[in-house]
Tab-separated table of C-alpha atoms in Angstrom:
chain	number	residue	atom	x	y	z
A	8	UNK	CA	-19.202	12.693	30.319
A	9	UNK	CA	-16.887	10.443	31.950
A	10	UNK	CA	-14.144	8.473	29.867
A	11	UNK	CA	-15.957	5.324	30.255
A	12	UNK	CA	-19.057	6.297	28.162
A	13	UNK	CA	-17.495	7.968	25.684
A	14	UNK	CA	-17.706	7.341	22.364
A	15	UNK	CA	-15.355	4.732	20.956
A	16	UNK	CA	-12.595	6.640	17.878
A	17	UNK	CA	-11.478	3.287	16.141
A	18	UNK	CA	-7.636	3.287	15.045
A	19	UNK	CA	-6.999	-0.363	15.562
A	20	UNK	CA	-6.791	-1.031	11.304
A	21	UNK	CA	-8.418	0.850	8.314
A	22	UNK	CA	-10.037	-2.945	7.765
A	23	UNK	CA	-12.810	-2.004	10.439
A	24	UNK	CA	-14.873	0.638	8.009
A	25	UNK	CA	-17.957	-0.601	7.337
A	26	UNK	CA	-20.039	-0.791	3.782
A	27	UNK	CA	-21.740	2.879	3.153
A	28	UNK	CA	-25.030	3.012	1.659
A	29	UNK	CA	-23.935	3.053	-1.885
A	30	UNK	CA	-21.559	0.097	-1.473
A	31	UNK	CA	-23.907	-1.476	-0.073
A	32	UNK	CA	-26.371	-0.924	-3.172
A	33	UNK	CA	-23.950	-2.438	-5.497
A	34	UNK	CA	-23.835	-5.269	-3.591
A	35	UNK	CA	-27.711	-5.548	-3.953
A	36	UNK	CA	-27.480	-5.255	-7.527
A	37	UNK	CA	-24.811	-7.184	-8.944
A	38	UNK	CA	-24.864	-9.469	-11.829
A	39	UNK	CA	-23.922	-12.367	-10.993
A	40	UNK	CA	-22.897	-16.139	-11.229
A	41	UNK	CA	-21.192	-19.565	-10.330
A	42	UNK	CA	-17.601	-18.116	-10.237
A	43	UNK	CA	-15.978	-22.091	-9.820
A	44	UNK	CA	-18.553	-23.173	-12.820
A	45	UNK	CA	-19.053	-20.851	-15.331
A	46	UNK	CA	-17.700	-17.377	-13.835
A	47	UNK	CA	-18.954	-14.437	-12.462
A	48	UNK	CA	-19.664	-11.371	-14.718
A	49	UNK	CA	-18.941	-8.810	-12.033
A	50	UNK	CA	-15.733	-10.870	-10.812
A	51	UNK	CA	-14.203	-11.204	-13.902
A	52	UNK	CA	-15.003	-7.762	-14.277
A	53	UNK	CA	-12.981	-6.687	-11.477
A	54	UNK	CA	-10.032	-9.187	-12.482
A	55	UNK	CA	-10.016	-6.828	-15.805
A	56	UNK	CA	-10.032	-3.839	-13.857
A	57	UNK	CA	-7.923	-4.558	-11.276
A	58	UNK	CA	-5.238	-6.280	-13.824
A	59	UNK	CA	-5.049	-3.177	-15.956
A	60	UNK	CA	-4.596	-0.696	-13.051
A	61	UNK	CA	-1.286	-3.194	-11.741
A	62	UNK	CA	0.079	-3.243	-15.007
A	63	UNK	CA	-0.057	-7.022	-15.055
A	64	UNK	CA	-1.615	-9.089	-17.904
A	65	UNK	CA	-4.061	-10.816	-15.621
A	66	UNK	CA	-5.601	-11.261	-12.256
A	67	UNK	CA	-7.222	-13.582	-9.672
A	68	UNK	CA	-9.855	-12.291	-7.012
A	69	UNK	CA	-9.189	-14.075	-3.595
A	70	UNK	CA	-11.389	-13.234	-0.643
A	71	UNK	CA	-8.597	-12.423	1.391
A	72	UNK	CA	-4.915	-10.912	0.798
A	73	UNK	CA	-3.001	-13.456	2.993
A	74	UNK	CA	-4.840	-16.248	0.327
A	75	UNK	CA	-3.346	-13.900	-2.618
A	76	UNK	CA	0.215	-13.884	-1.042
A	77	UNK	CA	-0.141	-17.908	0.079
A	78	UNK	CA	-1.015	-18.585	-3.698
A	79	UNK	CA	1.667	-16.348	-5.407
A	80	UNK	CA	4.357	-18.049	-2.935
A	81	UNK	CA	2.430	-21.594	-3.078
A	82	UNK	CA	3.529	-21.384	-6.882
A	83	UNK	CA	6.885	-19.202	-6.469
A	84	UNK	CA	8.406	-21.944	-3.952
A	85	UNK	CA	9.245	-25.511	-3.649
A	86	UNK	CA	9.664	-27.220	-0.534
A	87	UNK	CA	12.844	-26.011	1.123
A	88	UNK	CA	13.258	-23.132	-0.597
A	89	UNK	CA	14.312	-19.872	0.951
A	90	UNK	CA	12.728	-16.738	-0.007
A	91	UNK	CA	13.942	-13.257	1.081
A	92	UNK	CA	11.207	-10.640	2.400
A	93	UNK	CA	12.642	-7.146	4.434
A	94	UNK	CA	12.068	-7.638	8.142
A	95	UNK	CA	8.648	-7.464	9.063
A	96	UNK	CA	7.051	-8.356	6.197
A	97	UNK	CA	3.424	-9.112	6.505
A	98	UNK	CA	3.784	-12.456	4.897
A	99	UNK	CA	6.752	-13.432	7.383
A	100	UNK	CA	5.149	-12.180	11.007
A	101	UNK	CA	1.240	-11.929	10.290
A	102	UNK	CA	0.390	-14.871	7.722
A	103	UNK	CA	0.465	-17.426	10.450
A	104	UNK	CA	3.747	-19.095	9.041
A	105	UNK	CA	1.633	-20.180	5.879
A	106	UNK	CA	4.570	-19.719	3.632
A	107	UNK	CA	6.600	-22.118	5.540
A	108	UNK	CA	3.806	-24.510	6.660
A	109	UNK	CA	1.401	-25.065	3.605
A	110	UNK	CA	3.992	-22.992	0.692
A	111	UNK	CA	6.861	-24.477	2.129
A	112	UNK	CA	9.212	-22.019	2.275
A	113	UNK	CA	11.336	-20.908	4.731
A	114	UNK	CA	11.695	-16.951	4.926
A	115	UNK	CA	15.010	-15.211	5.988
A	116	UNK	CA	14.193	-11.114	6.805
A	117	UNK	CA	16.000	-8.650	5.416
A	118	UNK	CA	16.986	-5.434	7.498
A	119	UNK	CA	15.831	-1.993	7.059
A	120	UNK	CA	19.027	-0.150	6.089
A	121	UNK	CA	17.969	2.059	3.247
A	122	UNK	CA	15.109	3.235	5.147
A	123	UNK	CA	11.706	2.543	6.507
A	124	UNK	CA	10.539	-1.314	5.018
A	125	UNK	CA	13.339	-1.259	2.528
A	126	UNK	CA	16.539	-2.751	2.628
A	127	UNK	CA	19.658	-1.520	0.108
A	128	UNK	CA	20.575	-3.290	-3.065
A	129	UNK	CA	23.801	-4.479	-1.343
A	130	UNK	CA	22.175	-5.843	1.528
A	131	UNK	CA	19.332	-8.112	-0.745
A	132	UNK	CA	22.662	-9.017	-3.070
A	133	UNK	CA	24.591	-10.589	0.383
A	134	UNK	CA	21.287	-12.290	1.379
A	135	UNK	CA	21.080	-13.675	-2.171
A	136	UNK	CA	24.289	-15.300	-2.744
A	137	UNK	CA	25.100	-18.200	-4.785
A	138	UNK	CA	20.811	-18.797	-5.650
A	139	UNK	CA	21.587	-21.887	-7.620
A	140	UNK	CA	24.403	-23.635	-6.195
A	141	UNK	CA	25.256	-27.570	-5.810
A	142	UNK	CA	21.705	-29.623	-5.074
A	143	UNK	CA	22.766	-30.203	-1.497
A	144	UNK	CA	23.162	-26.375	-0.940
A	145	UNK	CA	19.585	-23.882	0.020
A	146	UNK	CA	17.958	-22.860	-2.831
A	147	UNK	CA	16.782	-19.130	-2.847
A	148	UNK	CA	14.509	-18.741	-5.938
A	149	UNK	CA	12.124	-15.652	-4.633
A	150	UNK	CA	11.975	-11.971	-3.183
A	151	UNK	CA	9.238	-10.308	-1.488
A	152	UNK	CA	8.807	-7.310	-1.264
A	153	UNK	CA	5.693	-4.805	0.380
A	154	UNK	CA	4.813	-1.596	-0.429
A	155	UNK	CA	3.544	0.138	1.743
A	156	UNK	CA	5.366	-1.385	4.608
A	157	UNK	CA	2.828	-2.132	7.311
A	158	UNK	CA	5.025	-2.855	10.291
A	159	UNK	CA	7.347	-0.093	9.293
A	160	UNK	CA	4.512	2.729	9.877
A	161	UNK	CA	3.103	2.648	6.343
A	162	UNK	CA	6.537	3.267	4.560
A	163	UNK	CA	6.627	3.604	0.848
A	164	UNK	CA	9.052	2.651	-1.301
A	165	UNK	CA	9.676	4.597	-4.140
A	166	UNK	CA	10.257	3.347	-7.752
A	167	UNK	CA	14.026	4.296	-7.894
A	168	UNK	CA	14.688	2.113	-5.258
A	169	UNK	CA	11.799	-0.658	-6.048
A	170	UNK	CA	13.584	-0.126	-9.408
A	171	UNK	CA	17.130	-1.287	-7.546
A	172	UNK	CA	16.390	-4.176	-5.665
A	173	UNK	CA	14.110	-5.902	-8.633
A	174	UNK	CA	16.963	-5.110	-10.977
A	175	UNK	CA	19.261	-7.110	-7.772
A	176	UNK	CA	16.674	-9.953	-7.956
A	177	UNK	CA	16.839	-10.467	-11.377
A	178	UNK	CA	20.102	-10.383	-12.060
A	179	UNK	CA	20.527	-13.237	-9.476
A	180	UNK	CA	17.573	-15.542	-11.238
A	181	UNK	CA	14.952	-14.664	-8.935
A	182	UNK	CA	11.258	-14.354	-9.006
A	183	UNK	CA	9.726	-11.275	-7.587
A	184	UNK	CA	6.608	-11.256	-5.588
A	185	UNK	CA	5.299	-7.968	-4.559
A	186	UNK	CA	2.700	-7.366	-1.511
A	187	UNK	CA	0.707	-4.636	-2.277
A	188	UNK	CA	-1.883	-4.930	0.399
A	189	UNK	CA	-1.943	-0.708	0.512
A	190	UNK	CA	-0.292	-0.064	-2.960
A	191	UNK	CA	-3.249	2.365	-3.521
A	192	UNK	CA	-1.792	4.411	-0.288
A	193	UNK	CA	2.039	4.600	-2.210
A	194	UNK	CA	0.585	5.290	-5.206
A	195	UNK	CA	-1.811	8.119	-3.710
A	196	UNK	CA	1.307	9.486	-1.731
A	197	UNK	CA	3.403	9.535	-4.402
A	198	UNK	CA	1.253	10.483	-6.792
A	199	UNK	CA	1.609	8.028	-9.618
A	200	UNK	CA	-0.378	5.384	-10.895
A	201	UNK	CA	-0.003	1.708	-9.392
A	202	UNK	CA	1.437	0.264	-12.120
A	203	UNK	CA	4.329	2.460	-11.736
A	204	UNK	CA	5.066	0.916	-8.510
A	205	UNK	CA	4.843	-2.748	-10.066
A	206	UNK	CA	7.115	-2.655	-12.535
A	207	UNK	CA	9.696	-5.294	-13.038
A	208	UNK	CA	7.550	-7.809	-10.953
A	209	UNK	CA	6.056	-11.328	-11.266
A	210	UNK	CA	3.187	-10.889	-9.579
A	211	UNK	CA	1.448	-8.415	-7.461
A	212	UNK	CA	-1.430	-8.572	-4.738
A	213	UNK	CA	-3.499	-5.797	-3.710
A	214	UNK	CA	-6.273	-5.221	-1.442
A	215	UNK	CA	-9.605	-4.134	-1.245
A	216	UNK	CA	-10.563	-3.970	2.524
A	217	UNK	CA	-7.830	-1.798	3.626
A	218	UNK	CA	-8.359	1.644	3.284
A	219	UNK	CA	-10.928	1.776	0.445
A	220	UNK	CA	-13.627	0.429	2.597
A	221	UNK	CA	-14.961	-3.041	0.765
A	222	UNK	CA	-15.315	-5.586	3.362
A	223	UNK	CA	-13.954	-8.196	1.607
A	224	UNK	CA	-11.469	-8.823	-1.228
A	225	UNK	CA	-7.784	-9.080	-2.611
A	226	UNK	CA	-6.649	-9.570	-6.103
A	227	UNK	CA	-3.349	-11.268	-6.914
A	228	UNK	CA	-1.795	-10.064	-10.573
A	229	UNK	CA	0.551	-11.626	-12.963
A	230	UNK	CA	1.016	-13.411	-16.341
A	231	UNK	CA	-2.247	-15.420	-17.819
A	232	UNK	CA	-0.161	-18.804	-17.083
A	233	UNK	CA	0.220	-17.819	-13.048
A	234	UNK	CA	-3.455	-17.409	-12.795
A	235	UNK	CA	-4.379	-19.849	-14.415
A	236	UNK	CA	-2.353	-21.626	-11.473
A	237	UNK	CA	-3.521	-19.627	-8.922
A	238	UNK	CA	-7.468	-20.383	-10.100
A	239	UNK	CA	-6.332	-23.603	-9.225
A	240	UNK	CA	-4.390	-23.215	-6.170
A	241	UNK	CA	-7.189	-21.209	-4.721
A	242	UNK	CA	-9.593	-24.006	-5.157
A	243	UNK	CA	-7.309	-25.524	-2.946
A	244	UNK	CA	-7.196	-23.153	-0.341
A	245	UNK	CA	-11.322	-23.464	0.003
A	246	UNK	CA	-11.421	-20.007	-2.044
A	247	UNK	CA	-13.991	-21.083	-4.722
A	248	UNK	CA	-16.909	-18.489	-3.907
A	249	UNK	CA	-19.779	-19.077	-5.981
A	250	UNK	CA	-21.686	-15.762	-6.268
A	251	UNK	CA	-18.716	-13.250	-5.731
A	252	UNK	CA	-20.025	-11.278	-7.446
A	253	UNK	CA	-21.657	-9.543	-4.852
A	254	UNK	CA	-18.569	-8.868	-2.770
A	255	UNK	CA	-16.670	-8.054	-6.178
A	256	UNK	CA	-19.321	-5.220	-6.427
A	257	UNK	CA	-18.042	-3.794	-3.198
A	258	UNK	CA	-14.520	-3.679	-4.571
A	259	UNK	CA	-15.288	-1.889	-7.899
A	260	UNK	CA	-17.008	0.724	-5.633
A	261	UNK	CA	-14.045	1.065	-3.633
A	262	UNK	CA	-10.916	1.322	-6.195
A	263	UNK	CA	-13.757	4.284	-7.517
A	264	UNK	CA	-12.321	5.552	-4.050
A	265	UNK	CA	-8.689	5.350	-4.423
A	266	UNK	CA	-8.314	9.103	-4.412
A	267	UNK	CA	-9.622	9.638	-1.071
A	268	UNK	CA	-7.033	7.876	0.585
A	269	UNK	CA	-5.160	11.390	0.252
A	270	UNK	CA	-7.388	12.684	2.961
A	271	UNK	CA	-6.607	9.518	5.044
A	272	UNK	CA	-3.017	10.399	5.120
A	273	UNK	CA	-4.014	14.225	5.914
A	274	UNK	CA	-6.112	12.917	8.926
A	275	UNK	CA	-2.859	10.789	10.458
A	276	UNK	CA	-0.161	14.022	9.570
A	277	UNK	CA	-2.590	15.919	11.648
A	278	UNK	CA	-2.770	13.509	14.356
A	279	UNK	CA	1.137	13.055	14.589
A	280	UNK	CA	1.646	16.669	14.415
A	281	UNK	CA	-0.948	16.575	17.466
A	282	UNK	CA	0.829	13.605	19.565
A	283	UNK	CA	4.109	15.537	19.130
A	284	UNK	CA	2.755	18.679	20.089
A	285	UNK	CA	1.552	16.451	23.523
A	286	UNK	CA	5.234	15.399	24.230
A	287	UNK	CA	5.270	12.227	22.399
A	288	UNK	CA	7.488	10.352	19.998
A	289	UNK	CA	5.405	9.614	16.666
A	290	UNK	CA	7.420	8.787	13.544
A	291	UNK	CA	6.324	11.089	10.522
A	292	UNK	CA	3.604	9.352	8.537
A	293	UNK	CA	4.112	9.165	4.817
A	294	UNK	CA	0.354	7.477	4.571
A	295	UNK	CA	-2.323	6.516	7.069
A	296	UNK	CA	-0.460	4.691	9.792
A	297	UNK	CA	1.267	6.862	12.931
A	298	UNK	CA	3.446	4.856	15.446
A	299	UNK	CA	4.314	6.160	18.888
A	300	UNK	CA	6.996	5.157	21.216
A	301	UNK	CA	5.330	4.201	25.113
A	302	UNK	CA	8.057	3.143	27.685
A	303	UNK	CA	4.844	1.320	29.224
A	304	UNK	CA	3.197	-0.365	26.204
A	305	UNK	CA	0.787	-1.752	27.535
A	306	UNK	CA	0.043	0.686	30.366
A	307	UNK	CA	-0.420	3.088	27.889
A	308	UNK	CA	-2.766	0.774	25.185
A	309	UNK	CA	-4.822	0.670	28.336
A	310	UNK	CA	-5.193	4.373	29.388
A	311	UNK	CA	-6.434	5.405	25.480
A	312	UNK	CA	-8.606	2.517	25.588
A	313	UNK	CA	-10.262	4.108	28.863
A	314	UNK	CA	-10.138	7.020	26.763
A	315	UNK	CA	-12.612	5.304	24.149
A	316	UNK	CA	-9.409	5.604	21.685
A	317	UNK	CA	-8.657	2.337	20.228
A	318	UNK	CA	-5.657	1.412	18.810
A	319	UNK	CA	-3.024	-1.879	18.664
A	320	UNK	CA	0.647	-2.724	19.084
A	321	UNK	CA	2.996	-2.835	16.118
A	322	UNK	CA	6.844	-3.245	16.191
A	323	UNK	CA	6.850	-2.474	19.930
A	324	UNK	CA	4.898	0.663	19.761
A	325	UNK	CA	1.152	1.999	19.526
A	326	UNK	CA	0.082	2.090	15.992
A	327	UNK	CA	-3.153	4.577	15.099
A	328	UNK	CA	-4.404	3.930	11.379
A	329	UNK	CA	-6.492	6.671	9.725
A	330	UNK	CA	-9.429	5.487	8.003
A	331	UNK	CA	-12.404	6.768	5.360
A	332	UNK	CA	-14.424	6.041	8.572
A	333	UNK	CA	-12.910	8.646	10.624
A	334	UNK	CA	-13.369	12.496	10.106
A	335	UNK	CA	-10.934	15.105	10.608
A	336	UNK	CA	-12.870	16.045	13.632
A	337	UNK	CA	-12.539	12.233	15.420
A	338	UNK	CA	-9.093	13.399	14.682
A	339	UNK	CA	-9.071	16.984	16.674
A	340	UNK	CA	-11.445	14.947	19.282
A	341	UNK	CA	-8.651	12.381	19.977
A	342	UNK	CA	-6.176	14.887	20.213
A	343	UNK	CA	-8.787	16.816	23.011
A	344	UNK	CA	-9.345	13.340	24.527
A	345	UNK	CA	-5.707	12.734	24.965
A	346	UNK	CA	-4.379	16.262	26.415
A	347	UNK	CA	-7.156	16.580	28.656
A	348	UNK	CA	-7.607	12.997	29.875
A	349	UNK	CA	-11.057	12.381	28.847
């Protein structure tokens, strides 16, 4: 079998798994209803679910998690404000600028000295500074934060240090946005329940389509008051879906799935152990993502695509996400694939 017909091993983004059977049964059987009129029963069901499992009083179901971050900063921010994010952040370099164009705020990174996707309490404290000075002076009313850290290979934070730089924010006045886009990989990894990894925070998002397999759906969390805000600043957005409920049914099937992830981040140890073994420079994966270092980038993006391995550039190196659609042998067979050339 030449390289060119074999079969394609998908690591561009756990967000290309498709629907199994009994996902896709759910679907076929929800209950449901005009969510913008009257509700949906299986929507608001998830909102109660997913609420609970965040720790957070209530929550909002948005079809899509850069929506749930645009709405939480949409409210957070006022035209002209600065918010703080660590460098990277998903809603800084893959959001399209919607926090500064349509939220209006403009984002200042924060650098990664206390490790992977975190910064240290002193460095969030300089960035802060004066938060309310004179009215002619930038305002600085929010922190975001992300856990896991996309960009930065999947890093987690862990609560002593979450613990740390909310305590930093609040001190200074700030509100406290978290992205939790793969909070069900930290929480898996560290073993402890999401809420544990939202604690101090306004508001939360989390989502559905990344690594527990629904193939659509985000929630964003906080107090009754923000959502009631956020029902309406969704509206806005054109995020008023009428029958949800039978994408909502997708998502209760998949946080049903949240312990699986733990073979997910099995599958990419395996595969970094692999790539090292071969020679090349792969960070150590705390959850599903693996990064490697390629002088050529692109060159070599191109050779494991020739190789039927797919993957993408992230942060200047070649990023391979283990998903619930790939097996521990796709794993061993893109190891074979890449030490033997084909």
């Amino acid at each position: 079998m030449t390289s060119r017909s074999l079969p394609q091993i998908d690591f561009r983004s756990d967000t290309v798994t498709r629907p199994d059977d009994v996902m896709r049964q759910a679907m076929a059987k929800a209950e449901v209803g005009d969510n913008v009129l009257d509700g949906d029963p299986t929507v608001g069901a998830l909102e109660q679910r997913a609420a609970k499992l965040l720790g957070m009083p209530a929550a909002l179901w948005t079809p899509t998690g850069t929506m749930a971050n645009l709405i939480a900063l949409s409210i957070h921010l006022q035209r002209g404000d600065r918010f703080l994010a660590p460098r990277g952040s998903h809603v800084i370099t893959d959001e399209l600028g919607s926090a500064a164009w349509l939220a209006g705020g403009m984002p200042e990174p924060l650098e990664h000295d206390a490790g992977p996707g975190r910064p240290t309490p002193e460095t969030l404290s300089a960035a802060i500074g004066v938060p309310r000075g004179p009215y002619y002076a930038l305002h600085t009313p929010l922190l975001c934060l992300e856990n896991t850290h996309n960009t930065a290979g999947g890093a987690v934070t862990p609560p002593d240090e979450h613990a740390q730089l909310v305590a930093v924010a609040k001190e200074a006045g700030l509100t406290v946005h978290l992205d939790g886009a793969r909070i069900w990989h930290a929480s898996v990894a560290l073993g402890i329940p999401p809420a544990a990894l939202t604690v101090g925070v306004d508001t939360v998002s989390a989502c559905f389509s990344k690594g527990l397999g629904a193939p659509v759906g985000s929630v964003v969390a906080g107090s009754a008051e923000f959502v009631e805000k956020g029902r309406r600043m969704r509206q806005m957005l054109g995020g008023g879906i009428r029958q949800g409920g039978v994408l909502a049914a997708a998502c209760m099937v998949a946080l049903d799935r949240i312990g699986d992830l733990a073979e997910t981040h099995e599958n990419a140890t395996r595969l970094a152990a692999g790539l090292a073994e071969h020679g090349w420079e792969v960070n150590t994966p705390e959850t599903n993502i693996v990064q490697v270092a390629a002088p050529d980038l692109e060159g070599r993006l191109a050779w494991l695509a020739g190789l039927g391995i797919l993957t993408l550039p992230s942060s200047g190196r070649i990023r391979f996400v283990a998903h619930r659609d790939l097996s521990a042998a796709d794993i061993e067979e893109t190891l074979h694939r890449v030490k033997t050339g084909g």
